Coordinates of C-alpha atoms and ligand atoms in Angstrom, one line a residue:
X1083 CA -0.6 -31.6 0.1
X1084 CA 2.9 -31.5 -0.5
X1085 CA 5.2 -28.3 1.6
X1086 CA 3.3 -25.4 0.5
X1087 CA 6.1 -22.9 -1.3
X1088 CA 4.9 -19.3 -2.4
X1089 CA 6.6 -16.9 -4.0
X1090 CA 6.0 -12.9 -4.4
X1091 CA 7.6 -12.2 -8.1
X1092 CA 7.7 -8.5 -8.7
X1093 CA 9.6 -7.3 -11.6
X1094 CA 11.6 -4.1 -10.4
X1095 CA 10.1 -1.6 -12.9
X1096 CA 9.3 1.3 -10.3
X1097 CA 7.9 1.6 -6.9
X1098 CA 5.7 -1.1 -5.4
X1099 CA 2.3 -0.2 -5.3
X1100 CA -0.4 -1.5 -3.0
X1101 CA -2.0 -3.9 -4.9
X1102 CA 1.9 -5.7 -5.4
X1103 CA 2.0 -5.5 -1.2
X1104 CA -1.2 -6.9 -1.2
X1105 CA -0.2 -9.6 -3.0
X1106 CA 2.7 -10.1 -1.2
X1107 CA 0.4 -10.0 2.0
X1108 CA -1.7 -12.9 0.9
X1109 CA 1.6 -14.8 -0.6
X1110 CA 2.8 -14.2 3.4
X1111 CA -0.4 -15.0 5.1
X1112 CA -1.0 -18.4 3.1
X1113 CA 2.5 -19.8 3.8
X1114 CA 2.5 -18.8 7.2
X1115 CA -1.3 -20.8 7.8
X1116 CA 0.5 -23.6 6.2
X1117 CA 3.8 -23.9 7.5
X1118 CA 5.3 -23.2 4.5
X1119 CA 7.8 -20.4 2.6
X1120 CA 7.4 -17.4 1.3
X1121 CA 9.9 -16.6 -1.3
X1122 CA 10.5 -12.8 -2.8
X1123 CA 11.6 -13.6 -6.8
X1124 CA 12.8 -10.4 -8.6
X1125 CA 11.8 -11.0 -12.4
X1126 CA 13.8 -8.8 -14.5
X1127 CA 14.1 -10.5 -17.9
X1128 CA 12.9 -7.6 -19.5
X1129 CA 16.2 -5.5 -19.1
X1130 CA 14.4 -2.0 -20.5
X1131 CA 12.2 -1.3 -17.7
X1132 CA 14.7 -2.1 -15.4
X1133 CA 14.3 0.7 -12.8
X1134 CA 17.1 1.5 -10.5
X1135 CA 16.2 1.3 -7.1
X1136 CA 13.0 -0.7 -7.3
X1137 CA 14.4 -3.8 -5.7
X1138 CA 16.0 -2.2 -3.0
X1139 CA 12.1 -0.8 -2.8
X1140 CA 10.2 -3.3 -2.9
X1141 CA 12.6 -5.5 -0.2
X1142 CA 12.5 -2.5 2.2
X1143 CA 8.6 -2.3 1.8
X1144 CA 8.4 -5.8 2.6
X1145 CA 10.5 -5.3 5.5
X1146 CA 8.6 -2.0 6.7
X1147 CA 5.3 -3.8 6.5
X1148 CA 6.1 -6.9 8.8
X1149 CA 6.1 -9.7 6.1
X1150 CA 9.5 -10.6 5.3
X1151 CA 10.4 -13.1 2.8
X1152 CA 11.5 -16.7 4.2
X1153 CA 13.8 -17.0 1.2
X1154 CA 14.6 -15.0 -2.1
X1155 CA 16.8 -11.9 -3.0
X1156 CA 18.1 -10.3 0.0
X1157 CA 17.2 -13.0 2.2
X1158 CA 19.1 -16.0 1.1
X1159 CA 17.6 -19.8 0.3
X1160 CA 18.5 -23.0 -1.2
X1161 CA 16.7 -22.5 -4.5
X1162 CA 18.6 -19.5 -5.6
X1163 CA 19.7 -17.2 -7.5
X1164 CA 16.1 -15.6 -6.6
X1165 CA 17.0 -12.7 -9.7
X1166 CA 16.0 -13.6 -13.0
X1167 CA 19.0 -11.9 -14.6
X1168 CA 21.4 -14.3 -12.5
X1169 CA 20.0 -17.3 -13.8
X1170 CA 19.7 -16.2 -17.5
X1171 CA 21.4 -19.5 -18.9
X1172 CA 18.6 -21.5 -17.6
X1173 CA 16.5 -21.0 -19.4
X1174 CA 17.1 -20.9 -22.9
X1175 CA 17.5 -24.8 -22.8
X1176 CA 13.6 -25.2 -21.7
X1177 CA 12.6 -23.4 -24.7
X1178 CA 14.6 -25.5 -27.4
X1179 CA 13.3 -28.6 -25.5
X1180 CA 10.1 -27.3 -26.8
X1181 CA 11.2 -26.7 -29.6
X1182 CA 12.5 -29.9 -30.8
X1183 CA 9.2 -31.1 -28.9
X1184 CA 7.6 -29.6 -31.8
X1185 CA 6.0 -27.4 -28.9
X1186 CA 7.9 -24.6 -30.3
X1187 CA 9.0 -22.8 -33.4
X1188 CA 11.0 -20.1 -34.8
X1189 CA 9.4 -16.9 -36.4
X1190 CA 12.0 -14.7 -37.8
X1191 CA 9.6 -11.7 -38.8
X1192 CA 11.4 -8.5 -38.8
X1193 CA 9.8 -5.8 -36.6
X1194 CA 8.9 -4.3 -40.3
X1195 CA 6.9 -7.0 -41.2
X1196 CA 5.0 -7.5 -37.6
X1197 CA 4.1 -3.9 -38.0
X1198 CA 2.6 -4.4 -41.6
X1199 CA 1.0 -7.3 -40.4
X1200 CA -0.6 -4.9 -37.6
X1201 CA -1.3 -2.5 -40.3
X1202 CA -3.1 -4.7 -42.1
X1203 CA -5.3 -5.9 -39.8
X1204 CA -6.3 -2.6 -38.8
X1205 CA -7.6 -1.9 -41.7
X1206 CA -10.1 -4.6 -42.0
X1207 CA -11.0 -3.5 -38.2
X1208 CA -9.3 -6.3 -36.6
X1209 CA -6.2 -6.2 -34.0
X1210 CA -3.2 -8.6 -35.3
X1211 CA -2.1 -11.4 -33.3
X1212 CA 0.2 -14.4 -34.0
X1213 CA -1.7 -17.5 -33.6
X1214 CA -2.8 -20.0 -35.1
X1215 CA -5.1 -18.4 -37.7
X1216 CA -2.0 -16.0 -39.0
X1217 CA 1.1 -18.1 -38.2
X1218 CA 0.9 -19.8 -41.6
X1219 CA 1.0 -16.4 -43.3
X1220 CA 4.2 -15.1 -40.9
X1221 CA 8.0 -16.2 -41.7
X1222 CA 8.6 -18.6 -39.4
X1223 CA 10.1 -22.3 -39.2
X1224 CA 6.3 -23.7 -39.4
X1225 CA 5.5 -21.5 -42.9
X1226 CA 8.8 -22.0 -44.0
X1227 CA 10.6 -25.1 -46.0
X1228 CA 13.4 -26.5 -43.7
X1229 CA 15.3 -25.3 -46.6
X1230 CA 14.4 -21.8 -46.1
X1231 CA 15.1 -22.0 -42.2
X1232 CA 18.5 -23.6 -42.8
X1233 CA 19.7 -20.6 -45.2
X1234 CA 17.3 -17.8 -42.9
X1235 CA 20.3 -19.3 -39.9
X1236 CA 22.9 -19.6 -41.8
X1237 CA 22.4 -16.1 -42.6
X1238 CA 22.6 -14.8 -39.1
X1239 CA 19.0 -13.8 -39.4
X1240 CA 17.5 -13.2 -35.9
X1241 CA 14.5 -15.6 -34.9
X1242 CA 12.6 -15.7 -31.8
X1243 CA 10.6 -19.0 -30.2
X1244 CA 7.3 -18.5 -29.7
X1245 CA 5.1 -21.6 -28.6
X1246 CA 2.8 -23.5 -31.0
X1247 CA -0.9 -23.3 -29.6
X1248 CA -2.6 -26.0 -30.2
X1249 CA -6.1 -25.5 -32.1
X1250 CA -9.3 -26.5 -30.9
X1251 CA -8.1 -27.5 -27.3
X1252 CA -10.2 -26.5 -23.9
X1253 CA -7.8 -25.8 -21.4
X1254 CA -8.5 -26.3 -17.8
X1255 CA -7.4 -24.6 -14.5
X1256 CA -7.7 -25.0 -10.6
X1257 CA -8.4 -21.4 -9.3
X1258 CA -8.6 -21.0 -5.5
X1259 CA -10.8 -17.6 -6.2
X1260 CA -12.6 -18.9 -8.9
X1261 CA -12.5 -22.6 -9.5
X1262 CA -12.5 -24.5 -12.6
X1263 CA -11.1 -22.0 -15.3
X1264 CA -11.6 -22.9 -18.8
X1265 CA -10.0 -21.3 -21.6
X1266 CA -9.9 -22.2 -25.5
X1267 CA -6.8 -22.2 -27.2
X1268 CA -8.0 -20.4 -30.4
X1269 CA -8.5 -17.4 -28.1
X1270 CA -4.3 -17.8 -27.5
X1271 CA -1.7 -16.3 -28.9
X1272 CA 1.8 -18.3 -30.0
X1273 CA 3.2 -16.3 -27.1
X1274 CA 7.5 -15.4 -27.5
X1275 CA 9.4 -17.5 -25.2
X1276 CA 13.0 -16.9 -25.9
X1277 CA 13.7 -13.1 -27.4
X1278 CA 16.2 -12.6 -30.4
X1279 CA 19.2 -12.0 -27.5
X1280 CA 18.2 -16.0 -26.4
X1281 CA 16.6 -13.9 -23.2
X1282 CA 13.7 -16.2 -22.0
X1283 CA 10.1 -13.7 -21.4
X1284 CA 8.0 -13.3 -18.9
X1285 CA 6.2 -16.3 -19.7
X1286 CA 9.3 -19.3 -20.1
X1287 CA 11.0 -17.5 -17.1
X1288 CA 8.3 -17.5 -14.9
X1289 CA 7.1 -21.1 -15.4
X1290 CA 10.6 -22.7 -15.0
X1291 CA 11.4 -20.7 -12.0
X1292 CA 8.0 -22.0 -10.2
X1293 CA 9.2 -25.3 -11.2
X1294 CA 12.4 -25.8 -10.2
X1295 CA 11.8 -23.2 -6.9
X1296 CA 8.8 -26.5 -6.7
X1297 CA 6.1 -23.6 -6.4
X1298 CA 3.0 -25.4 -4.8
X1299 CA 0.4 -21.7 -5.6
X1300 CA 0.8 -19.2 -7.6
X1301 CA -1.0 -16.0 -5.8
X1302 CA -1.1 -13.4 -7.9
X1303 CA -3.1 -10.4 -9.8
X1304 CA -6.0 -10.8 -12.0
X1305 CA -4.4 -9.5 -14.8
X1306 CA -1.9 -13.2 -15.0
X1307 CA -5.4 -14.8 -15.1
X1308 CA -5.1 -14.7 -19.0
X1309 CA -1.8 -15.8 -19.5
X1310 CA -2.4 -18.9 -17.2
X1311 CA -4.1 -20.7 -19.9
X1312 CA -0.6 -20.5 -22.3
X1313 CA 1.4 -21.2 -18.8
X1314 CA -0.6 -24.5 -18.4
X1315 CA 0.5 -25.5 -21.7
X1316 CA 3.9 -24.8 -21.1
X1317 CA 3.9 -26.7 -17.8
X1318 CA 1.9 -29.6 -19.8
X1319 CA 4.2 -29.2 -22.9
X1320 CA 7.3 -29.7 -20.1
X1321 CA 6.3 -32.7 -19.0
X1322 CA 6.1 -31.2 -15.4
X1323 CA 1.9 -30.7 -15.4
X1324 CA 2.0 -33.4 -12.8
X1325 CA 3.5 -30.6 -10.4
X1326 CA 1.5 -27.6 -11.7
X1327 CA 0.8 -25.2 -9.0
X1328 CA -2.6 -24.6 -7.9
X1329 CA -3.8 -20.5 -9.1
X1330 CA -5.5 -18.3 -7.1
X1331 CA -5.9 -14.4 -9.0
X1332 CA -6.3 -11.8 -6.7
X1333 CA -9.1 -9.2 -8.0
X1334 CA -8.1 -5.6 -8.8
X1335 CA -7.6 -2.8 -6.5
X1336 CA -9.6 0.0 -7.6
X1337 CA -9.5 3.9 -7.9
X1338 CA -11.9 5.6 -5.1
X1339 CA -13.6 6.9 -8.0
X1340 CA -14.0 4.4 -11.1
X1341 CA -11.6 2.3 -12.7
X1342 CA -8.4 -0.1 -11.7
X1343 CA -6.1 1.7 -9.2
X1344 CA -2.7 3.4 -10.8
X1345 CA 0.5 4.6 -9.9
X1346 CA -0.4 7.9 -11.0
X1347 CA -3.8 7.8 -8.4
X1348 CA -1.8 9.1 -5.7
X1349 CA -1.0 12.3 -7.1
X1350 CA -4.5 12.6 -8.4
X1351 CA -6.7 11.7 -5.6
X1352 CA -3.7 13.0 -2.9
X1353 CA -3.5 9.6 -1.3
X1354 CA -0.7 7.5 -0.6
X1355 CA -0.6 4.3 -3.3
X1356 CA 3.1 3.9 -2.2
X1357 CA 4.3 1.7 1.0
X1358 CA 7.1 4.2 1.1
X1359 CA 8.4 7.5 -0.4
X1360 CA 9.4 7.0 -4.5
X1361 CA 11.3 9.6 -5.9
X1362 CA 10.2 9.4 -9.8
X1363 CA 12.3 10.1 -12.6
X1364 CA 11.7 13.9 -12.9
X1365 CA 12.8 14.0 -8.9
X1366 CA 9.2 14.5 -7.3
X1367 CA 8.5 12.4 -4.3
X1368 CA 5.2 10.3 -4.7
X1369 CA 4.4 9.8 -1.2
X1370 CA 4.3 6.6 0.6
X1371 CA 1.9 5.5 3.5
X1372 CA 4.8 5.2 5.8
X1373 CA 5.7 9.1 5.7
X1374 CA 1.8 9.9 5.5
X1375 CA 2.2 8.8 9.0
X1376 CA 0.5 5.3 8.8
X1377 CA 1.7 2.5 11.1
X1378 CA 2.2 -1.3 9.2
X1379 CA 0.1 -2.7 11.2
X1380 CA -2.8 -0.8 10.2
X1381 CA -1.5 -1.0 6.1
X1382 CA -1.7 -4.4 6.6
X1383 CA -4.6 -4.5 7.8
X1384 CA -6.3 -2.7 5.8
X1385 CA -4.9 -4.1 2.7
X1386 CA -5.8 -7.9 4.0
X1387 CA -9.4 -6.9 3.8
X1388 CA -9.2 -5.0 0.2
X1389 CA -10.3 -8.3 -1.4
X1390 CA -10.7 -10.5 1.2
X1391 CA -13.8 -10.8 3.9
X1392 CA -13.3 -13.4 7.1
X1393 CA -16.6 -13.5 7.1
X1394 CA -17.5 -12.2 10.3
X1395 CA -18.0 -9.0 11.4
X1396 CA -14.7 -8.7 12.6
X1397 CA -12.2 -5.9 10.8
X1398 CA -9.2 -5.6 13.5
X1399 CA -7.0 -7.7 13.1
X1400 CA -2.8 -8.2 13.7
X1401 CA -0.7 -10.1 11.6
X1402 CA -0.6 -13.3 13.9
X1403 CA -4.7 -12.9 13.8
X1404 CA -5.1 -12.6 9.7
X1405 CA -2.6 -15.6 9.1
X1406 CA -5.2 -17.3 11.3
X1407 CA -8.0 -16.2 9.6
X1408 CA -6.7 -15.8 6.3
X1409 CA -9.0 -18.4 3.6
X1410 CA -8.1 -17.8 0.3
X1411 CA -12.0 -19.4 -0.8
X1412 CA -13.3 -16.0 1.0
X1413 CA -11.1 -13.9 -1.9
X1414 CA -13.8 -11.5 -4.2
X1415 CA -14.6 -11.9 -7.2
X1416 CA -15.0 -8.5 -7.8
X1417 CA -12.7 -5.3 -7.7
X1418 CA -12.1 -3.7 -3.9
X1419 CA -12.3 -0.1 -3.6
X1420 CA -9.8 1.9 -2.2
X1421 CA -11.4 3.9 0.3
X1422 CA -9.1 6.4 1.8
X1423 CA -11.1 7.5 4.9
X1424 CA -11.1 3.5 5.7
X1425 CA -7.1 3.6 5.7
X1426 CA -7.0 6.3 8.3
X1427 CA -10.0 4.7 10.3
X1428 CA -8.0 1.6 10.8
X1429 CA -4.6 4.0 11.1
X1430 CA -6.5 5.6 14.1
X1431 CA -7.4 2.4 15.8
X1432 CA -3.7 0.5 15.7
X1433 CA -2.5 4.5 17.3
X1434 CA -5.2 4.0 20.1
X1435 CA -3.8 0.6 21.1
X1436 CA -0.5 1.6 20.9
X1437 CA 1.1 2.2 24.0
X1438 CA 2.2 6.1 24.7
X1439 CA 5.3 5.3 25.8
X1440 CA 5.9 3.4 21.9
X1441 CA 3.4 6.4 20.7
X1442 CA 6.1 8.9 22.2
X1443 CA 8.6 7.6 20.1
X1444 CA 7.0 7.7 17.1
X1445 CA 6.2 11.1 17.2
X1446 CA 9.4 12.6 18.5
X1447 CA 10.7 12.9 14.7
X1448 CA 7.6 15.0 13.9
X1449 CA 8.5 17.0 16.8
X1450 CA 12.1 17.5 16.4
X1451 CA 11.4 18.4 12.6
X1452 CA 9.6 21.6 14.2
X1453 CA 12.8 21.9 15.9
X1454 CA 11.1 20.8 19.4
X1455 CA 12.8 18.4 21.6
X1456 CA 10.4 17.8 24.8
X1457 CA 11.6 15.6 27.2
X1458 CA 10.2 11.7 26.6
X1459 CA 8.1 12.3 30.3
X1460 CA 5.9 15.2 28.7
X1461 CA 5.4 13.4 25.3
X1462 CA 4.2 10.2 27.3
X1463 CA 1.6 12.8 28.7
X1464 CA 0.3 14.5 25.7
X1465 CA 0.4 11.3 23.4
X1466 CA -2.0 10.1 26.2
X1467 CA -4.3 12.8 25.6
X1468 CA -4.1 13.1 21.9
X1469 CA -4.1 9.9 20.9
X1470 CA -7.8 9.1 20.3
X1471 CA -7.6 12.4 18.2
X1472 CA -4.9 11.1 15.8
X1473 CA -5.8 9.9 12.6
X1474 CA -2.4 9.7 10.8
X1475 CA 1.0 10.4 13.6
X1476 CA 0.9 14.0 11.9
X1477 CA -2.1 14.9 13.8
X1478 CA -0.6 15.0 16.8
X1479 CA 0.7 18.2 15.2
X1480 CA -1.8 19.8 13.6
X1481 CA -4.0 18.8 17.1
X1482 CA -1.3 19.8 19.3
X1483 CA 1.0 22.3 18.8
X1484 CA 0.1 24.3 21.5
X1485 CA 1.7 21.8 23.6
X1486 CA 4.8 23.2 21.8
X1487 CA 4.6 26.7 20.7
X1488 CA 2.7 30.0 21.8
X1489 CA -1.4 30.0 20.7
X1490 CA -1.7 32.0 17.7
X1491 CA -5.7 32.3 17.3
X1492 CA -8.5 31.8 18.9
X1493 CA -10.9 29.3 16.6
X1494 CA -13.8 29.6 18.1
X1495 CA -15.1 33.1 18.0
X1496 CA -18.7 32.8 18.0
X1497 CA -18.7 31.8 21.7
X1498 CA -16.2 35.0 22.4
X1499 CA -18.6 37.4 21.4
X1500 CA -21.6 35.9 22.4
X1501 CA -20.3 34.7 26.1
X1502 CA -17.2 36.8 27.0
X1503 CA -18.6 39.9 29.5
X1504 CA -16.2 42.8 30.3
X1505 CA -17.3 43.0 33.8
X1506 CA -16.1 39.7 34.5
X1507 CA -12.3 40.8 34.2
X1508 CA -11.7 40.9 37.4
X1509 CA -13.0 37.9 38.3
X1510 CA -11.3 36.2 35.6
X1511 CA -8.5 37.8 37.3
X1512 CA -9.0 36.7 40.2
X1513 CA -9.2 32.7 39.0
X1514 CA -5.6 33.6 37.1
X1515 CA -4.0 34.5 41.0
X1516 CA -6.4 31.4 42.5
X1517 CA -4.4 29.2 39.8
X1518 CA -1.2 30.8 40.5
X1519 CA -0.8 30.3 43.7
X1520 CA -2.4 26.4 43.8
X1521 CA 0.1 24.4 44.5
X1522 CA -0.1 20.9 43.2
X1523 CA -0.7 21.8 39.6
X1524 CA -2.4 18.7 38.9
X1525 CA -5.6 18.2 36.9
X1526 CA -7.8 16.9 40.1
X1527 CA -6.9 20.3 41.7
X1528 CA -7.0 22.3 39.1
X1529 CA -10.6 21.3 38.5
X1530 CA -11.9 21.6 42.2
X1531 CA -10.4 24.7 42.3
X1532 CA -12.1 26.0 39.0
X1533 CA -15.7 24.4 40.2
X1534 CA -14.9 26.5 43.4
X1535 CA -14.3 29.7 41.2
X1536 CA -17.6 29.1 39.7
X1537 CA -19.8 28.4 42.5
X1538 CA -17.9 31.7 44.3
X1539 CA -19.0 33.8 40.9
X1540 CA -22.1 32.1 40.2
X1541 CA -20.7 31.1 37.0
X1542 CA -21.8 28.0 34.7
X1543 CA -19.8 26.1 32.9
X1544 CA -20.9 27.6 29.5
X1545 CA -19.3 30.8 31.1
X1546 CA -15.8 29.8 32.3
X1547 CA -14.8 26.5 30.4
X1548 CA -14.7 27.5 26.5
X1549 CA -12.3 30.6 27.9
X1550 CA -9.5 28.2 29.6
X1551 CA -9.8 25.9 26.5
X1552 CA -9.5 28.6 23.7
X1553 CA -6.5 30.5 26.6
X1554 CA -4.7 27.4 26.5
X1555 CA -4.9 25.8 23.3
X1556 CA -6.5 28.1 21.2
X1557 CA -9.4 25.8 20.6
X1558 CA -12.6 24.8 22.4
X1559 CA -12.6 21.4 21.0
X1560 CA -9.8 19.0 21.9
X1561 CA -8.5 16.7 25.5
X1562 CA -9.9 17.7 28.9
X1563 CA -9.3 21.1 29.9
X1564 CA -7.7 20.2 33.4
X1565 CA -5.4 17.6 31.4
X1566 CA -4.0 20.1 29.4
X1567 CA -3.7 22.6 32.1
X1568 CA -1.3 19.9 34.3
X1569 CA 0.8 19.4 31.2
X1570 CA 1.4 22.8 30.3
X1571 CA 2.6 23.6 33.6
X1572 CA 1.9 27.1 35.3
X1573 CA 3.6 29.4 33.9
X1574 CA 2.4 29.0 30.2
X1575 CA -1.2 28.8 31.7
X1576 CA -0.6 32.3 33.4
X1577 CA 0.7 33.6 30.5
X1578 CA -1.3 32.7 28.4
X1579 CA -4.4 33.6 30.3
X1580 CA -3.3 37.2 30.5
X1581 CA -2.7 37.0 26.7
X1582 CA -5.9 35.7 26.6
X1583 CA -8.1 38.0 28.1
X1584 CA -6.7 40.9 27.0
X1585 CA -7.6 39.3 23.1
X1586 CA -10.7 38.2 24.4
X1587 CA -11.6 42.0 25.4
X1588 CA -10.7 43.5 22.5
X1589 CA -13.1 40.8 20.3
X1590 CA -15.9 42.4 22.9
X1591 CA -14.6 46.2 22.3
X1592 CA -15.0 46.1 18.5
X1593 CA -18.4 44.0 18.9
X1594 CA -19.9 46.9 21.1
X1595 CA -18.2 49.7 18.5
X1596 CA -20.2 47.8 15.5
X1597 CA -23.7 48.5 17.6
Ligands
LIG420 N1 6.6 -10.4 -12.7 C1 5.2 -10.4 -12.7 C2 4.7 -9.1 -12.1 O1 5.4 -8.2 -12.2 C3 4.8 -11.6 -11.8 C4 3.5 -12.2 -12.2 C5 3.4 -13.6 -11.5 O2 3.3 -13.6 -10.3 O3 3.4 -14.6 -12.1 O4 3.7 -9.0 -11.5

């Protein structure tokens, strides 16, 4: 095989979504197994859905998710320019060689008379399309005397190129997902190549970039997989089908309900379909995994198996493992379904395997947000105990704020009313003075001391363990009691014990006033 050379080609029309980072992924995964490049090509022939901003997107996703580009726009190369708009006189050449070829021809239908053609159609219940079957019946340099074309030029009067399907013809394609491809060319349209403005489309563009950048696979969507058939022919029609890259059409990314995945899904199913933060048109944020509080590891992940088995049982797996693994044969068929809870499942593993030193750091911005600034030591601590808790870095929050801030409530209570007794005041009193005067505030001694508090009161743990739990954090689920004693220190225990009780009493008071 000659050097494999892939090449992610996003056009920058708006923020990248997951199924374009998925791609990427795969583009990244398969040059990397190889030995070969990954280029990032920005295709932006089509100048009116340019969106500002979207490159700068889509190379700062790439970036943020681990899987930077080897060569391309940003990045530098030796098969530049990498943006379609800086090699715009390339192209135009490639189409007239078509042309005289006899591959090509001109149409110089008015926008007027496409429309009436549509029109038309419609009304015998068919769609319109420019192929061989209507071509003969359009104003173009095949219809048309050479007479008429000469005077249509001479005229100024616009034409475009489209490409001259061949009838009757079975074209053939390698596909790495889903082998021989066949297509028939009277199910083609004669596709525009060069636009009145001499812009090439999608279609020239594409094909003589992934020659001359010698593409050796074309990874992309399944929604290319129709237009391959009309690339072949260019590459054929070219003279360069000797070179043709192998295909290989990723399936669909789908909704969590029904239906292919859309930029619109996030704000409709409150996920993240983003990489990063977008700020649309109208100045709302669509929110991207990174600010959900997802870590690229775990996108990546995640996204690697959204189409893709190993076919093991195995699901973990970092970047250096997938290029490993990574077989483009074991690529579905079918749609993958974009499963939320999985996203945060696998979010919540790369967290637990994260050190808490790194852990600390990646928290300390949630934290200083809330205006809190603890010292590194103490969020080592708590990251330690909240970790396996965490399924997004948020969490470490909304599960642990009373590291941070004064207990507001107490969740749970059911178990106040039913296990709190007045009469044991003073002996819960007495533990506050026992845990006041211990010295090393540690959680071995803080739990020997409690078990001795117990076995001195005859007290179970039913009866003394929910209380320090919902005293100190408020909650009687969450880290080991005696953990979160030590990192709270003495004095906010104390405190909030008193608090505590005193809450705890009146919960008891109004219980006994409702008898
Ligand atoms: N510019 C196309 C896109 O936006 C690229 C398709 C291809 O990879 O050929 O997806």
């Amino acid at each position: 095989m000659s050097k494999v050379r892939v090449r992610f080609a996003p056009s920058p029309t708006g923020a990248l979504h997951i199924g374009g980072v998925r791609t990427a992924l795969y583009n990244y995964l398969f040059a990397k197994q190889n030995g070969g490049s990954f280029i990032l090509r920005i295709e932006d022939t089509d100048q009116t859905r340019f969106v500002e901003g979207a490159e700068e997107y889509i190379i700062e996703s790439l970036k943020w998710c681990g899987i930077e580009p080897d060569e391309g726009v940003g990045f530098g190369g030796e098969y530049g320019p990498y943006r379609q708009s800086d090699r715009k006189g390339m192209y135009a050449q490639y189409a007239n060689q078509l042309l005289e070829s006899g591959h090509a021809y001109k149409a110089f239908d008015t926008k007027e008379e496409l429309q009436e053609a549509r029109l038309a159609a419609e009304k015998d219940k068919k769609t319109f399309r420019y192929d061989i079957s209507t071509r003969m019946s359009m104003r173009n340099s095949l219809s048309l005397s050479s007479e008429e074309v000469k005077e249509l030029e001479a005229n100024g009067i616009p034409f475009v190129l489209r490409l001259k399907v061949p009838e009757n013809e079975e074209i053939h394609f390698q596909d790495m997902v889903r082998g021989d491809v066949k297509f028939s060319s009277n199910e083609l349209d004669d596709k525009v190549l060069l636009k009145v403005d001499g812009m090439p489309t999608y279609h020239m563009a594409n094909i003589v970039d992934d020659h001359f950048m010698e593409i050796s696979h074309v990874i992309r969507g399944e929604e290319w997989l129709p237009s391959t058939p009309t690339h072949v022919l260019l590459y054929r029609f070219l003279g360069w089908g000797d070179s043709m890259p192998v295909f290989c059409h990723l399936p669909l990314i789908l909704k969590p309900t029904k239906g292919k995945l859309s930029k619109r899904d996030g704000a409709k199913f409150g996920i993240p379909v983003f990489p990063l933060d977008w700020e649309e048109k109208d100045g709302s944020i669509a929110k991207g995994f990174r600010e959900w509080g997802f870590l690229p590891e775990a996108v990546i992940n995640f996204l690697a198996l959204l189409g893709w088995n190993p076919g093991t049982e195995q699901e973990i797996f970092d970047l250096a493992g997938l290029v490993q693994a990574f077989d483009p044969t074991n690529i579905n068929k079918s749609g993958a379904r974009y499963d939320f809870a999985k996203a945060e499942w696998f979010n919540q593993q790369y967290i637990i395997a994260t050190d808490n030193e790194a852990l600390a750091a990646k928290v300390a911005p949630i934290l200083a947000a809330k205006g809190h600034h603890p010292s590194h030591e103490k969020l080592v601590s708590i990251c330690a105990l909240l970790k396996e808790r965490m399924g997004i870095l948020p969490d470490f929050w909304s599960k642990g704020s009373y590291f941070f801030e004064e207990v507001k409530a107490y969740d749970n209570q059911k178990v106040i009313r039913k296990k709190w007794k007045l009469d044991r005041r003073e002996a819960f009193n007495g533990l506050a003075a026992q845990l006041n005067d211990l010295e090393k505030y540690d959680a071995e001694n803080l739990e020997q001391l409690v078990k001795k508090f117990m076995a001195d009161n005859s007290l179970g743990f039913g009866d003394v363990l929910p209380f320090l739990r919902l005293a100190t954090s408020g909650s009687t689920q969450g880290p080991p009691v005696f953990e979160i004693m030590e990192v709270l220190g003495k004095q906010t225990v104390n405190k909030r014990l008193e608090q505590a009780y005193s809450a705890f009493d009146e919960v008891i008071k109004a219980k006994l006033q409702q008898l």
